[in-house]
mmCIF file of C-alpha atoms and ligand atoms in Angstrom:
data_model
loop_
_atom_site.group_PDB
_atom_site.id
_atom_site.type_symbol
_atom_site.label_atom_id
_atom_site.label_comp_id
_atom_site.label_asym_id
_atom_site.label_seq_id
_atom_site.Cartn_x
_atom_site.Cartn_y
_atom_site.Cartn_z
ATOM 1 C CA MET O 1 -56.702 28.813 32.134
ATOM 2 C CA ARG O 2 -53.111 27.513 31.807
ATOM 3 C CA ARG O 3 -51.712 25.903 34.886
ATOM 4 C CA GLY O 4 -48.306 24.405 35.765
ATOM 5 C CA PHE O 5 -47.490 20.702 35.527
ATOM 6 C CA ASP O 6 -47.917 18.618 38.642
ATOM 7 C CA SER O 7 -45.090 16.344 39.753
ATOM 8 C CA HIS O 8 -46.720 13.305 38.115
ATOM 9 C CA GLN O 9 -46.910 15.085 34.736
ATOM 10 C CA LEU O 10 -43.336 16.352 35.100
ATOM 11 C CA LYS O 11 -42.096 12.810 35.708
ATOM 12 C CA GLY O 12 -43.971 11.668 32.562
ATOM 13 C CA LEU O 13 -42.462 14.478 30.523
ATOM 14 C CA SER O 14 -38.907 13.772 31.641
ATOM 15 C CA LEU O 15 -39.406 10.073 30.859
ATOM 16 C CA MET O 16 -40.556 11.069 27.348
ATOM 17 C CA CYS O 17 -37.493 13.307 26.957
ATOM 18 C CA LEU O 18 -35.201 10.512 28.122
ATOM 19 C CA ARG O 19 -36.827 8.096 25.688
ATOM 20 C CA SER O 20 -36.432 10.544 22.751
ATOM 21 C CA VAL O 21 -32.781 11.143 23.625
ATOM 22 C CA SER O 22 -32.078 7.413 23.829
ATOM 23 C CA LEU O 23 -33.943 6.842 20.514
ATOM 24 C CA LEU O 24 -31.829 9.572 18.920
ATOM 25 C CA LEU O 25 -28.633 8.056 20.330
ATOM 26 C CA ALA O 26 -29.652 4.589 19.105
ATOM 27 C CA ALA O 27 -30.353 5.985 15.609
ATOM 28 C CA LEU O 28 -26.981 7.747 15.555
ATOM 29 C CA SER O 29 -25.096 4.645 16.673
ATOM 30 C CA THR O 30 -26.918 2.539 14.033
ATOM 31 C CA LEU O 31 -25.835 5.069 11.389
ATOM 32 C CA ALA O 32 -22.263 4.998 12.671
ATOM 33 C CA ALA O 33 -22.247 1.187 12.788
ATOM 34 C CA CYS O 34 -23.413 0.833 9.191
ATOM 35 C CA GLY O 35 -20.858 3.414 8.138
ATOM 36 C CA VAL O 36 -23.388 5.916 6.767
ATOM 37 C CA CYS O 37 -23.136 9.346 8.349
ATOM 38 C CA PRO O 38 -23.833 12.797 7.061
ATOM 39 C CA ALA O 39 -20.935 13.963 4.856
ATOM 40 C CA ALA O 40 -18.505 16.057 6.862
ATOM 41 C CA GLU O 41 -16.063 18.657 5.718
ATOM 42 C CA TYR O 42 -12.597 17.943 7.020
ATOM 43 C CA HIS O 43 -9.870 20.483 7.680
ATOM 44 C CA ALA O 44 -7.375 18.118 9.277
ATOM 45 C CA PHE O 45 -6.086 14.538 9.245
ATOM 46 C CA ARG O 46 -7.003 12.326 12.215
ATOM 47 C CA PRO O 47 -4.745 9.264 11.976
ATOM 48 C CA GLY O 48 -6.454 5.999 12.847
ATOM 49 C CA GLN O 49 -9.941 7.495 13.024
ATOM 50 C CA GLN O 50 -12.824 6.717 10.705
ATOM 51 C CA TRP O 51 -12.609 8.796 7.522
ATOM 52 C CA LEU O 52 -15.751 9.464 5.465
ATOM 53 C CA ASP O 53 -16.120 10.288 1.774
ATOM 54 C CA ASP O 54 -18.460 12.860 0.192
ATOM 55 C CA ASN O 55 -21.424 10.476 0.583
ATOM 56 C CA GLY O 56 -20.776 9.935 4.275
ATOM 57 C CA GLU O 57 -19.491 6.407 3.597
ATOM 58 C CA VAL O 58 -16.274 5.142 5.146
ATOM 59 C CA ILE O 59 -13.402 5.482 2.640
ATOM 60 C CA ASN O 60 -12.600 2.030 1.265
ATOM 61 C CA ALA O 61 -9.106 2.190 -0.283
ATOM 62 C CA HIS O 62 -6.696 0.011 1.698
ATOM 63 C CA GLY O 63 -3.052 -0.679 0.857
ATOM 64 C CA GLY O 64 -3.444 2.371 -1.315
ATOM 65 C CA GLY O 65 -1.426 4.826 -3.319
ATOM 66 C CA ILE O 66 -2.037 8.275 -4.749
ATOM 67 C CA LEU O 67 -1.655 9.727 -8.224
ATOM 68 C CA HIS O 68 -1.549 13.514 -8.602
ATOM 69 C CA HIS O 69 -2.730 14.525 -12.045
ATOM 70 C CA GLU O 70 -3.683 17.982 -13.351
ATOM 71 C CA GLY O 71 -4.385 19.420 -9.918
ATOM 72 C CA VAL O 72 -6.369 16.462 -8.589
ATOM 73 C CA TYR O 73 -5.264 13.671 -6.244
ATOM 74 C CA TYR O 74 -6.593 10.191 -6.994
ATOM 75 C CA TRP O 75 -6.475 7.686 -4.147
ATOM 76 C CA PHE O 76 -6.543 4.052 -5.293
ATOM 77 C CA GLY O 77 -6.834 1.167 -2.854
ATOM 78 C CA GLU O 78 -8.173 -2.282 -2.113
ATOM 79 C CA HIS O 79 -11.954 -2.307 -1.689
ATOM 80 C CA LYS O 80 -12.617 -4.484 1.362
ATOM 81 C CA ILE O 81 -15.856 -6.049 2.544
ATOM 82 C CA ALA O 82 -16.896 -7.103 6.065
ATOM 83 C CA GLY O 83 -15.800 -10.434 7.514
ATOM 84 C CA ARG O 84 -12.810 -12.640 6.744
ATOM 85 C CA ARG O 85 -13.906 -12.980 3.099
ATOM 86 C CA GLY O 86 -12.929 -9.322 2.803
ATOM 87 C CA ASN O 87 -9.278 -10.374 2.721
ATOM 88 C CA THR O 88 -9.878 -11.538 -0.852
ATOM 89 C CA ALA O 89 -10.954 -9.316 -3.755
ATOM 90 C CA GLN O 90 -14.753 -9.371 -3.904
ATOM 91 C CA VAL O 91 -15.150 -5.992 -5.614
ATOM 92 C CA GLY O 92 -11.889 -4.593 -6.977
ATOM 93 C CA VAL O 93 -9.848 -1.408 -6.716
ATOM 94 C CA HIS O 94 -11.673 1.667 -5.424
ATOM 95 C CA VAL O 95 -10.748 5.233 -6.436
ATOM 96 C CA TYR O 96 -11.464 8.578 -4.742
ATOM 97 C CA ALA O 97 -10.621 12.122 -5.886
ATOM 98 C CA SER O 98 -9.633 15.200 -3.897
ATOM 99 C CA THR O 99 -8.128 18.617 -4.387
ATOM 100 C CA ASP O 100 -7.261 19.281 -0.722
ATOM 101 C CA LEU O 101 -6.306 15.783 0.551
ATOM 102 C CA TYR O 102 -8.790 16.041 3.453
ATOM 103 C CA ASN O 103 -12.075 15.616 1.583
ATOM 104 C CA TRP O 104 -12.524 12.747 -0.882
ATOM 105 C CA ARG O 105 -15.153 12.237 -3.578
ATOM 106 C CA ASP O 106 -16.133 8.662 -4.316
ATOM 107 C CA GLU O 107 -15.280 7.904 -7.961
ATOM 108 C CA GLY O 108 -16.346 4.263 -7.756
ATOM 109 C CA ILE O 109 -14.538 1.086 -8.743
ATOM 110 C CA ALA O 110 -11.542 1.755 -11.001
ATOM 111 C CA LEU O 111 -10.776 -1.911 -11.671
ATOM 112 C CA ALA O 112 -13.543 -4.444 -11.123
ATOM 113 C CA VAL O 113 -12.984 -8.121 -10.403
ATOM 114 C CA SER O 114 -14.239 -10.451 -13.126
ATOM 115 C CA ASP O 115 -17.036 -13.015 -13.076
ATOM 116 C CA ASP O 116 -15.244 -15.104 -15.676
ATOM 117 C CA PRO O 117 -13.763 -18.133 -13.868
ATOM 118 C CA ASP O 118 -10.900 -18.175 -16.411
ATOM 119 C CA SER O 119 -9.855 -14.620 -15.643
ATOM 120 C CA ASP O 120 -6.758 -14.067 -13.485
ATOM 121 C CA ILE O 121 -8.778 -11.453 -11.579
ATOM 122 C CA VAL O 122 -11.876 -13.552 -10.967
ATOM 123 C CA ARG O 123 -13.809 -12.589 -7.821
ATOM 124 C CA GLY O 124 -12.120 -14.258 -4.832
ATOM 125 C CA CYS O 125 -8.557 -13.735 -6.060
ATOM 126 C CA VAL O 126 -6.260 -11.470 -4.009
ATOM 127 C CA ILE O 127 -5.628 -7.947 -5.298
ATOM 128 C CA GLU O 128 -3.327 -5.956 -3.045
ATOM 129 C CA ARG O 129 -1.464 -2.649 -2.947
ATOM 130 C CA PRO O 130 -2.671 -1.219 -6.294
ATOM 131 C CA LYS O 131 -0.661 1.751 -7.562
ATOM 132 C CA VAL O 132 -1.336 3.978 -10.581
ATOM 133 C CA ILE O 133 1.114 6.082 -12.602
ATOM 134 C CA TYR O 134 0.562 8.321 -15.618
ATOM 135 C CA ASN O 135 2.522 7.781 -18.811
ATOM 136 C CA ALA O 136 3.012 11.149 -20.524
ATOM 137 C CA THR O 137 4.052 9.566 -23.844
ATOM 138 C CA THR O 138 1.083 7.236 -24.292
ATOM 139 C CA ASN O 139 -1.270 9.519 -22.310
ATOM 140 C CA ARG O 140 -2.528 6.469 -20.434
ATOM 141 C CA PHE O 141 -2.925 5.637 -16.756
ATOM 142 C CA VAL O 142 -1.201 2.411 -15.786
ATOM 143 C CA MET O 143 -2.162 0.367 -12.708
ATOM 144 C CA TRP O 144 0.043 -2.352 -11.201
ATOM 145 C CA PHE O 145 -0.984 -4.521 -8.282
ATOM 146 C CA HIS O 146 -0.012 -7.656 -6.402
ATOM 147 C CA LEU O 147 -2.136 -10.536 -7.631
ATOM 148 C CA GLU O 148 -2.709 -13.950 -6.102
ATOM 149 C CA LEU O 149 -4.782 -16.421 -8.088
ATOM 150 C CA ARG O 150 -8.069 -17.587 -6.562
ATOM 151 C CA GLY O 151 -7.733 -20.581 -4.279
ATOM 152 C CA GLN O 152 -3.929 -20.639 -4.318
ATOM 153 C CA GLY O 153 -3.143 -18.719 -1.157
ATOM 154 C CA TYR O 154 -0.083 -16.534 -1.693
ATOM 155 C CA ALA O 155 1.792 -18.969 -3.964
ATOM 156 C CA ALA O 156 1.388 -17.239 -7.345
ATOM 157 C CA ALA O 157 3.232 -14.028 -6.315
ATOM 158 C CA ARG O 158 2.270 -12.307 -9.562
ATOM 159 C CA SER O 159 1.934 -8.714 -10.689
ATOM 160 C CA GLY O 160 -1.200 -7.556 -12.490
ATOM 161 C CA VAL O 161 -1.271 -4.705 -15.021
ATOM 162 C CA ALA O 162 -4.291 -2.660 -16.138
ATOM 163 C CA VAL O 163 -4.693 0.542 -18.195
ATOM 164 C CA ALA O 164 -7.180 3.353 -18.635
ATOM 165 C CA ASP O 165 -7.566 6.547 -20.646
ATOM 166 C CA ARG O 166 -8.938 8.454 -17.652
ATOM 167 C CA PRO O 167 -7.471 8.512 -14.143
ATOM 168 C CA THR O 168 -10.639 7.133 -12.540
ATOM 169 C CA GLY O 169 -10.925 4.353 -15.134
ATOM 170 C CA PRO O 170 -12.549 2.013 -15.835
ATOM 171 C CA TYR O 171 -9.228 0.137 -16.041
ATOM 172 C CA GLU O 172 -8.846 -2.667 -18.539
ATOM 173 C CA PHE O 173 -6.990 -5.664 -17.136
ATOM 174 C CA LEU O 174 -4.143 -6.592 -19.491
ATOM 175 C CA ARG O 175 -2.365 -9.552 -17.912
ATOM 176 C CA SER O 176 -0.573 -10.910 -14.879
ATOM 177 C CA GLY O 177 2.694 -12.742 -14.431
ATOM 178 C CA ARG O 178 5.950 -13.165 -12.599
ATOM 179 C CA ALA O 179 8.604 -10.436 -12.867
ATOM 180 C CA VAL O 180 11.739 -10.120 -15.056
ATOM 181 C CA VAL O 181 11.511 -13.627 -16.532
ATOM 182 C CA GLY O 182 14.904 -15.005 -17.617
ATOM 183 C CA GLN O 183 16.915 -12.002 -16.408
ATOM 184 C CA TRP O 184 19.821 -11.856 -14.000
ATOM 185 C CA PRO O 185 20.052 -8.925 -11.584
ATOM 186 C CA LEU O 186 22.410 -6.084 -12.486
ATOM 187 C CA ASN O 187 24.105 -6.450 -9.114
ATOM 188 C CA LEU O 188 24.681 -10.189 -9.443
ATOM 189 C CA ASP O 189 27.511 -11.363 -7.267
ATOM 190 C CA ARG O 190 29.843 -13.107 -9.710
ATOM 191 C CA THR O 191 32.364 -14.473 -7.257
ATOM 192 C CA PRO O 192 33.484 -17.967 -8.365
ATOM 193 C CA GLU O 193 31.582 -19.734 -5.592
ATOM 194 C CA ARG O 194 28.351 -18.016 -6.676
ATOM 195 C CA GLU O 195 28.907 -18.367 -10.422
ATOM 196 C CA ARG O 196 26.998 -21.671 -10.382
ATOM 197 C CA TRP O 197 23.837 -19.666 -9.696
ATOM 198 C CA THR O 198 23.797 -18.448 -13.271
ATOM 199 C CA GLN O 199 23.433 -21.967 -14.710
ATOM 200 C CA PRO O 200 20.036 -23.244 -13.555
ATOM 201 C CA GLU O 201 19.600 -26.991 -13.889
ATOM 202 C CA GLN O 202 16.459 -29.086 -14.188
ATOM 203 C CA ASP O 203 16.874 -30.723 -10.787
ATOM 204 C CA ASP O 204 16.967 -27.321 -9.174
ATOM 205 C CA GLN O 205 13.206 -26.896 -9.505
ATOM 206 C CA GLN O 206 12.768 -29.932 -7.212
ATOM 207 C CA LEU O 207 15.431 -28.637 -4.896
ATOM 208 C CA SER O 208 13.667 -25.288 -4.850
ATOM 209 C CA ARG O 209 10.351 -26.792 -3.769
ATOM 210 C CA ARG O 210 12.006 -28.706 -0.934
ATOM 211 C CA ARG O 211 14.082 -25.725 0.057
ATOM 212 C CA ARG O 212 11.144 -23.347 0.174
ATOM 213 C CA ARG O 213 9.595 -25.573 2.798
ATOM 214 C CA ARG O 214 12.560 -26.709 4.817
ATOM 215 C CA ASP O 215 15.432 -24.349 4.348
ATOM 216 C CA PRO O 216 14.239 -20.946 3.161
ATOM 217 C CA ASP O 217 17.548 -19.361 4.095
ATOM 218 C CA GLY O 218 19.792 -21.902 2.400
ATOM 219 C CA GLU O 219 22.956 -20.766 0.674
ATOM 220 C CA ILE O 220 21.460 -20.301 -2.815
ATOM 221 C CA PRO O 221 18.893 -17.469 -2.903
ATOM 222 C CA PHE O 222 15.474 -18.061 -4.458
ATOM 223 C CA PHE O 223 16.018 -15.699 -7.399
ATOM 224 C CA TYR O 224 18.278 -18.345 -8.902
ATOM 225 C CA PHE O 225 15.461 -20.934 -8.954
ATOM 226 C CA ASP O 226 12.976 -18.375 -10.237
ATOM 227 C CA PHE O 227 15.148 -17.304 -13.194
ATOM 228 C CA PRO O 228 13.270 -19.424 -15.779
ATOM 229 C CA GLY O 229 9.699 -18.777 -14.583
ATOM 230 C CA GLY O 230 10.118 -15.235 -13.327
ATOM 231 C CA GLN O 231 10.667 -13.587 -9.987
ATOM 232 C CA MET O 232 8.054 -13.546 -7.245
ATOM 233 C CA ALA O 233 6.491 -10.157 -6.494
ATOM 234 C CA ARG O 234 4.155 -9.611 -3.542
ATOM 235 C CA ASP O 235 3.957 -6.304 -1.624
ATOM 236 C CA MET O 236 4.801 -3.572 -4.116
ATOM 237 C CA THR O 237 4.856 0.040 -5.122
ATOM 238 C CA LEU O 238 5.605 2.043 -8.266
ATOM 239 C CA PHE O 239 7.842 5.069 -8.608
ATOM 240 C CA VAL O 240 8.295 7.500 -11.506
ATOM 241 C CA ASP O 241 11.618 9.318 -11.422
ATOM 242 C CA ASP O 242 12.173 12.894 -12.637
ATOM 243 C CA ASP O 243 13.479 11.602 -15.984
ATOM 244 C CA GLY O 244 10.217 9.693 -16.607
ATOM 245 C CA ALA O 245 11.724 6.252 -15.921
ATOM 246 C CA ALA O 246 9.348 4.137 -13.827
ATOM 247 C CA TYR O 247 10.241 1.398 -11.371
ATOM 248 C CA HIS O 248 8.444 -1.533 -9.753
ATOM 249 C CA LEU O 249 9.669 -2.211 -6.193
ATOM 250 C CA TYR O 250 8.506 -5.504 -4.743
ATOM 251 C CA ALA O 251 9.031 -8.077 -2.014
ATOM 252 C CA SER O 252 10.527 -11.041 -3.853
ATOM 253 C CA GLU O 253 12.220 -14.378 -3.193
ATOM 254 C CA GLU O 254 9.553 -15.575 -0.685
ATOM 255 C CA ASN O 255 9.572 -12.076 0.842
ATOM 256 C CA ARG O 256 13.216 -12.514 1.834
ATOM 257 C CA THR O 257 14.838 -10.030 -0.527
ATOM 258 C CA PHE O 258 13.542 -6.954 -2.287
ATOM 259 C CA GLN O 259 13.880 -6.344 -5.999
ATOM 260 C CA ILE O 260 13.654 -3.093 -7.950
ATOM 261 C CA ALA O 261 12.875 -3.471 -11.660
ATOM 262 C CA ARG O 262 12.701 -0.737 -14.293
ATOM 263 C CA LEU O 263 9.555 -0.643 -16.430
ATOM 264 C CA THR O 264 9.418 -0.311 -20.223
ATOM 265 C CA ASP O 265 8.849 3.191 -21.642
ATOM 266 C CA ASP O 266 5.061 2.595 -21.813
ATOM 267 C CA TYR O 267 5.113 1.311 -18.167
ATOM 268 C CA LEU O 268 3.230 -1.845 -19.210
ATOM 269 C CA ASP O 269 5.991 -4.392 -18.613
ATOM 270 C CA HIS O 270 9.368 -4.920 -17.008
ATOM 271 C CA ALA O 271 12.207 -3.613 -19.147
ATOM 272 C CA GLY O 272 14.547 -6.409 -17.981
ATOM 273 C CA ASP O 273 17.073 -4.618 -15.785
ATOM 274 C CA PHE O 274 16.609 -5.057 -12.059
ATOM 275 C CA VAL O 275 18.544 -5.157 -8.798
ATOM 276 C CA ARG O 276 18.280 -7.194 -5.605
ATOM 277 C CA VAL O 277 18.315 -5.030 -2.483
ATOM 278 C CA PHE O 278 18.039 -5.526 1.295
ATOM 279 C CA GLU O 279 19.167 -9.124 0.850
ATOM 280 C CA ARG O 280 17.500 -11.509 3.327
ATOM 281 C CA ARG O 281 16.149 -8.587 5.356
ATOM 282 C CA LEU O 282 12.515 -9.812 5.073
ATOM 283 C CA MET O 283 10.816 -6.543 4.200
ATOM 284 C CA GLU O 284 7.305 -5.716 2.985
ATOM 285 C CA ALA O 285 5.029 -2.724 2.409
ATOM 286 C CA PRO O 286 7.422 -0.575 0.327
ATOM 287 C CA ALA O 287 7.073 3.171 -0.189
ATOM 288 C CA ILE O 288 9.573 5.525 -1.801
ATOM 289 C CA CYS O 289 10.100 9.197 -2.565
ATOM 290 C CA ARG O 290 12.722 11.447 -4.069
ATOM 291 C CA ARG O 291 13.809 14.546 -2.202
ATOM 292 C CA GLN O 292 16.657 16.901 -3.043
ATOM 293 C CA GLY O 293 18.381 14.344 -5.258
ATOM 294 C CA LYS O 294 18.188 11.514 -2.714
ATOM 295 C CA TYR O 295 15.796 8.557 -2.626
ATOM 296 C CA TYR O 296 14.133 7.600 0.643
ATOM 297 C CA PHE O 297 12.582 4.222 1.300
ATOM 298 C CA LEU O 298 10.020 3.175 3.909
ATOM 299 C CA ALA O 299 8.932 -0.411 4.537
ATOM 300 C CA SER O 300 7.926 -2.877 7.238
ATOM 301 C CA GLY O 301 9.195 -6.182 8.529
ATOM 302 C CA CYS O 302 7.415 -9.354 7.524
ATOM 303 C CA THR O 303 4.720 -10.475 10.001
ATOM 304 C CA GLY O 304 1.559 -10.691 7.860
ATOM 305 C CA TRP O 305 -1.311 -8.482 9.036
ATOM 306 C CA ALA O 306 0.272 -8.003 12.477
ATOM 307 C CA PRO O 307 2.247 -4.774 12.916
ATOM 308 C CA ASN O 308 6.019 -4.711 13.373
ATOM 309 C CA ALA O 309 8.754 -2.061 13.385
ATOM 310 C CA ALA O 310 9.131 0.098 10.269
ATOM 311 C CA ARG O 311 12.356 0.222 8.247
ATOM 312 C CA SER O 312 13.898 3.118 6.367
ATOM 313 C CA ALA O 313 16.747 3.543 3.911
ATOM 314 C CA VAL O 314 18.413 6.145 1.687
ATOM 315 C CA ALA O 315 20.187 5.996 -1.677
ATOM 316 C CA ASP O 316 21.644 8.264 -4.359
ATOM 317 C CA ALA O 317 19.984 6.266 -7.159
ATOM 318 C CA VAL O 318 16.861 4.120 -7.385
ATOM 319 C CA PHE O 319 18.968 1.051 -8.149
ATOM 320 C CA GLY O 320 21.057 1.788 -5.055
ATOM 321 C CA PRO O 321 23.243 0.963 -3.293
ATOM 322 C CA TRP O 322 20.739 1.490 -0.460
ATOM 323 C CA GLN O 323 21.849 2.286 3.046
ATOM 324 C CA GLU O 324 19.490 1.121 5.780
ATOM 325 C CA LEU O 325 18.717 3.733 8.432
ATOM 326 C CA GLY O 326 16.513 2.078 11.022
ATOM 327 C CA ASN O 327 13.017 2.683 12.361
ATOM 328 C CA PRO O 328 11.844 6.222 11.516
ATOM 329 C CA CYS O 329 8.758 6.195 13.797
ATOM 330 C CA VAL O 330 8.501 8.188 17.032
ATOM 331 C CA GLY O 331 5.669 8.386 19.590
ATOM 332 C CA VAL O 332 2.602 6.377 20.545
ATOM 333 C CA ASN O 333 -0.871 5.962 19.085
ATOM 334 C CA PRO O 334 -3.075 6.523 22.166
ATOM 335 C CA ALA O 335 -5.987 4.611 20.614
ATOM 336 C CA ASN O 336 -4.121 1.282 20.817
ATOM 337 C CA GLY O 337 -1.115 2.148 22.980
ATOM 338 C CA LEU O 338 1.270 1.034 20.204
ATOM 339 C CA GLY O 339 4.483 2.933 19.549
ATOM 340 C CA ALA O 340 7.384 2.830 17.121
ATOM 341 C CA GLU O 341 8.201 -0.851 17.710
ATOM 342 C CA LYS O 342 4.775 -1.669 16.185
ATOM 343 C CA THR O 343 4.497 1.330 13.815
ATOM 344 C CA PHE O 344 1.503 2.647 15.815
ATOM 345 C CA GLY O 345 -0.351 -0.577 14.919
ATOM 346 C CA ALA O 346 0.026 0.163 11.204
ATOM 347 C CA GLN O 347 2.002 -0.811 8.101
ATOM 348 C CA SER O 348 3.320 1.511 5.392
ATOM 349 C CA THR O 349 1.767 1.740 1.939
ATOM 350 C CA PHE O 350 2.859 4.962 0.175
ATOM 351 C CA ILE O 351 4.773 8.219 0.411
ATOM 352 C CA LEU O 352 2.793 11.099 -1.035
ATOM 353 C CA PRO O 353 4.639 14.254 -2.153
ATOM 354 C CA VAL O 354 2.254 17.183 -1.524
ATOM 355 C CA ALA O 355 1.930 19.126 -4.771
ATOM 356 C CA GLY O 356 3.085 22.731 -4.804
ATOM 357 C CA ARG O 357 4.709 22.573 -1.367
ATOM 358 C CA GLU O 358 8.408 22.350 -0.907
ATOM 359 C CA ASP O 359 9.651 19.500 1.198
ATOM 360 C CA ALA O 360 6.167 18.215 2.020
ATOM 361 C CA TYR O 361 5.772 14.438 2.079
ATOM 362 C CA ILE O 362 3.081 12.367 3.768
ATOM 363 C CA ALA O 363 3.731 8.795 4.904
ATOM 364 C CA MET O 364 0.599 6.683 4.438
ATOM 365 C CA PHE O 365 -0.033 3.545 6.513
ATOM 366 C CA ASP O 366 -2.835 1.039 7.054
ATOM 367 C CA ILE O 367 -4.104 -0.343 10.328
ATOM 368 C CA TRP O 368 -5.291 -3.771 9.167
ATOM 369 C CA ARG O 369 -8.324 -5.495 10.674
ATOM 370 C CA PRO O 370 -8.061 -8.971 9.101
ATOM 371 C CA ARG O 371 -11.156 -10.254 10.950
ATOM 372 C CA ASN O 372 -13.218 -7.399 9.551
ATOM 373 C CA PRO O 373 -11.080 -5.814 6.813
ATOM 374 C CA ILE O 374 -13.615 -3.117 5.906
ATOM 375 C CA ASP O 375 -12.880 -1.559 9.310
ATOM 376 C CA GLY O 376 -9.156 -1.128 8.520
ATOM 377 C CA ARG O 377 -7.998 2.427 9.253
ATOM 378 C CA TYR O 378 -5.661 4.899 7.610
ATOM 379 C CA VAL O 379 -2.740 6.610 9.295
ATOM 380 C CA TRP O 380 -1.282 9.563 7.433
ATOM 381 C CA LEU O 381 1.609 11.397 9.058
ATOM 382 C CA PRO O 382 4.048 14.079 7.867
ATOM 383 C CA ILE O 383 7.648 13.102 7.205
ATOM 384 C CA GLU O 384 10.260 15.222 8.961
ATOM 385 C CA PHE O 385 13.642 15.013 7.252
ATOM 386 C CA THR O 386 16.782 15.153 9.368
ATOM 387 C CA ASP O 387 20.449 15.472 8.387
ATOM 388 C CA ASP O 388 20.844 11.728 8.078
ATOM 389 C CA GLY O 389 17.359 10.404 7.350
ATOM 390 C CA TYR O 390 13.807 11.150 8.426
ATOM 391 C CA GLN O 391 11.333 10.788 11.256
ATOM 392 C CA ILE O 392 7.620 10.036 11.333
ATOM 393 C CA ARG O 393 6.099 11.300 14.567
ATOM 394 C CA TRP O 394 2.654 10.273 15.812
ATOM 395 C CA ARG O 395 0.071 13.071 15.833
ATOM 396 C CA ASP O 396 -3.564 12.756 16.953
ATOM 397 C CA GLU O 397 -4.572 15.467 14.513
ATOM 398 C CA TRP O 398 -2.678 17.651 12.050
ATOM 399 C CA ASP O 399 -3.072 19.655 8.874
ATOM 400 C CA LEU O 400 -0.921 20.738 5.957
ATOM 401 C CA SER O 401 0.218 23.879 7.792
ATOM 402 C CA VAL O 402 2.855 21.674 9.477
ATOM 403 C CA PHE O 403 4.727 22.032 6.205
ATOM 404 C CA ASP O 404 4.677 25.864 6.311
ATOM 405 C CA LYS O 405 8.164 27.285 6.542
ATOM 406 C CA PRO O 406 8.747 29.420 9.673
HETATM 407 C C1 GAL G 501 1.052 -8.304 4.826
HETATM 408 C C2 GAL G 501 1.125 -7.551 3.538
HETATM 409 C C3 GAL G 501 -0.281 -7.343 3.053
HETATM 410 C C4 GAL G 501 -0.914 -8.717 2.898
HETATM 411 C C5 GAL G 501 -0.813 -9.504 4.188
HETATM 412 C C6 GAL G 501 -1.357 -10.893 4.042
HETATM 413 O O1 GAL G 501 2.320 -8.493 5.363
HETATM 414 O O2 GAL G 501 1.770 -6.344 3.716
HETATM 415 O O3 GAL G 501 -0.285 -6.617 1.861
HETATM 416 O O4 GAL G 501 -0.264 -9.415 1.874
HETATM 417 O O5 GAL G 501 0.510 -9.579 4.615
HETATM 418 O O6 GAL G 501 -1.093 -11.654 5.195
#
């Protein structure tokens, strides 16, 4: 005959239930901690929150950029690992694919670091801000990235170039080097007092080394000293204009001044013509888009991994002149309490035009975690254009319907 539980048995049962619940919670938190969770289907962007790929792994594509090709988006970014060592390239450039921008399929490592100690991209070098563009003439995918040689800190300031026949790679590393070697900028100031800059002398290399340490903002800008060996290029992006001309935009001259250089028709090298822009404005993290015949620029100030206020600018041509507009950010990220003066705790990396939608552009940022880079987060927010510029407003959650016309 079945009888009810006495109070002793009931207490035992509830203890068992409590134990099972806590075991379940512990298992779930272990899964979350190691980054492996059941794959979710997303219908919205949640800036700053963990974002999982189709395998339930945290998306690992920092300082990234996106290529849209034949109906598919390809997201390329720095593959980070846990711990401080993750600030150097231990794996390479990761690529993910998506058709809706919310859900991303892991396509593996597009460009792998090398185990050859003589390679420029040997494991332990620094590979940052990779960007990929498609060349319609050669039918090849071209990747550019900021490269620092292993063990040399950020002194090399080189650009790396790699190519592939398929968007997801594997990419073949071609070479790395300084930019626009032996070229003067198109917008060189040729006033008599600055004319001396166009005649580099031997002694100037010495002067340059001293200056870089002691007087980085001396009268003669660094591009003059770098004429023979090539211009420095650190934070960077690529941009293909409507006429097929491609441009490399990079923080140059010890991050003091930006340069914009046109690429050759096959996108594999600098063509030679370039301009200096935002002189001595100390900008990094460039992103650019074209909208209704105007070019819009987004960047950050220069404070390493720590966030600062974003910058914006507008121009009628890629080579400028560029007019600076100020900080486009509005609002506060409630997760860290940081607002526009710190770009919500993030730094820009790319502006993504949404395919097939008029006037739809997404500003992509990274929240860096230099002590544990693999835990860096992504902040994607819609750009709202105004009569004289644009705004980027914080949103906890949003989807592409924000771009629907009323
Ligand atoms: C940031 C830059 C990153 C990385 C970092 C290193 O300012 O945007 O790409 O270079 O500095 O400190």
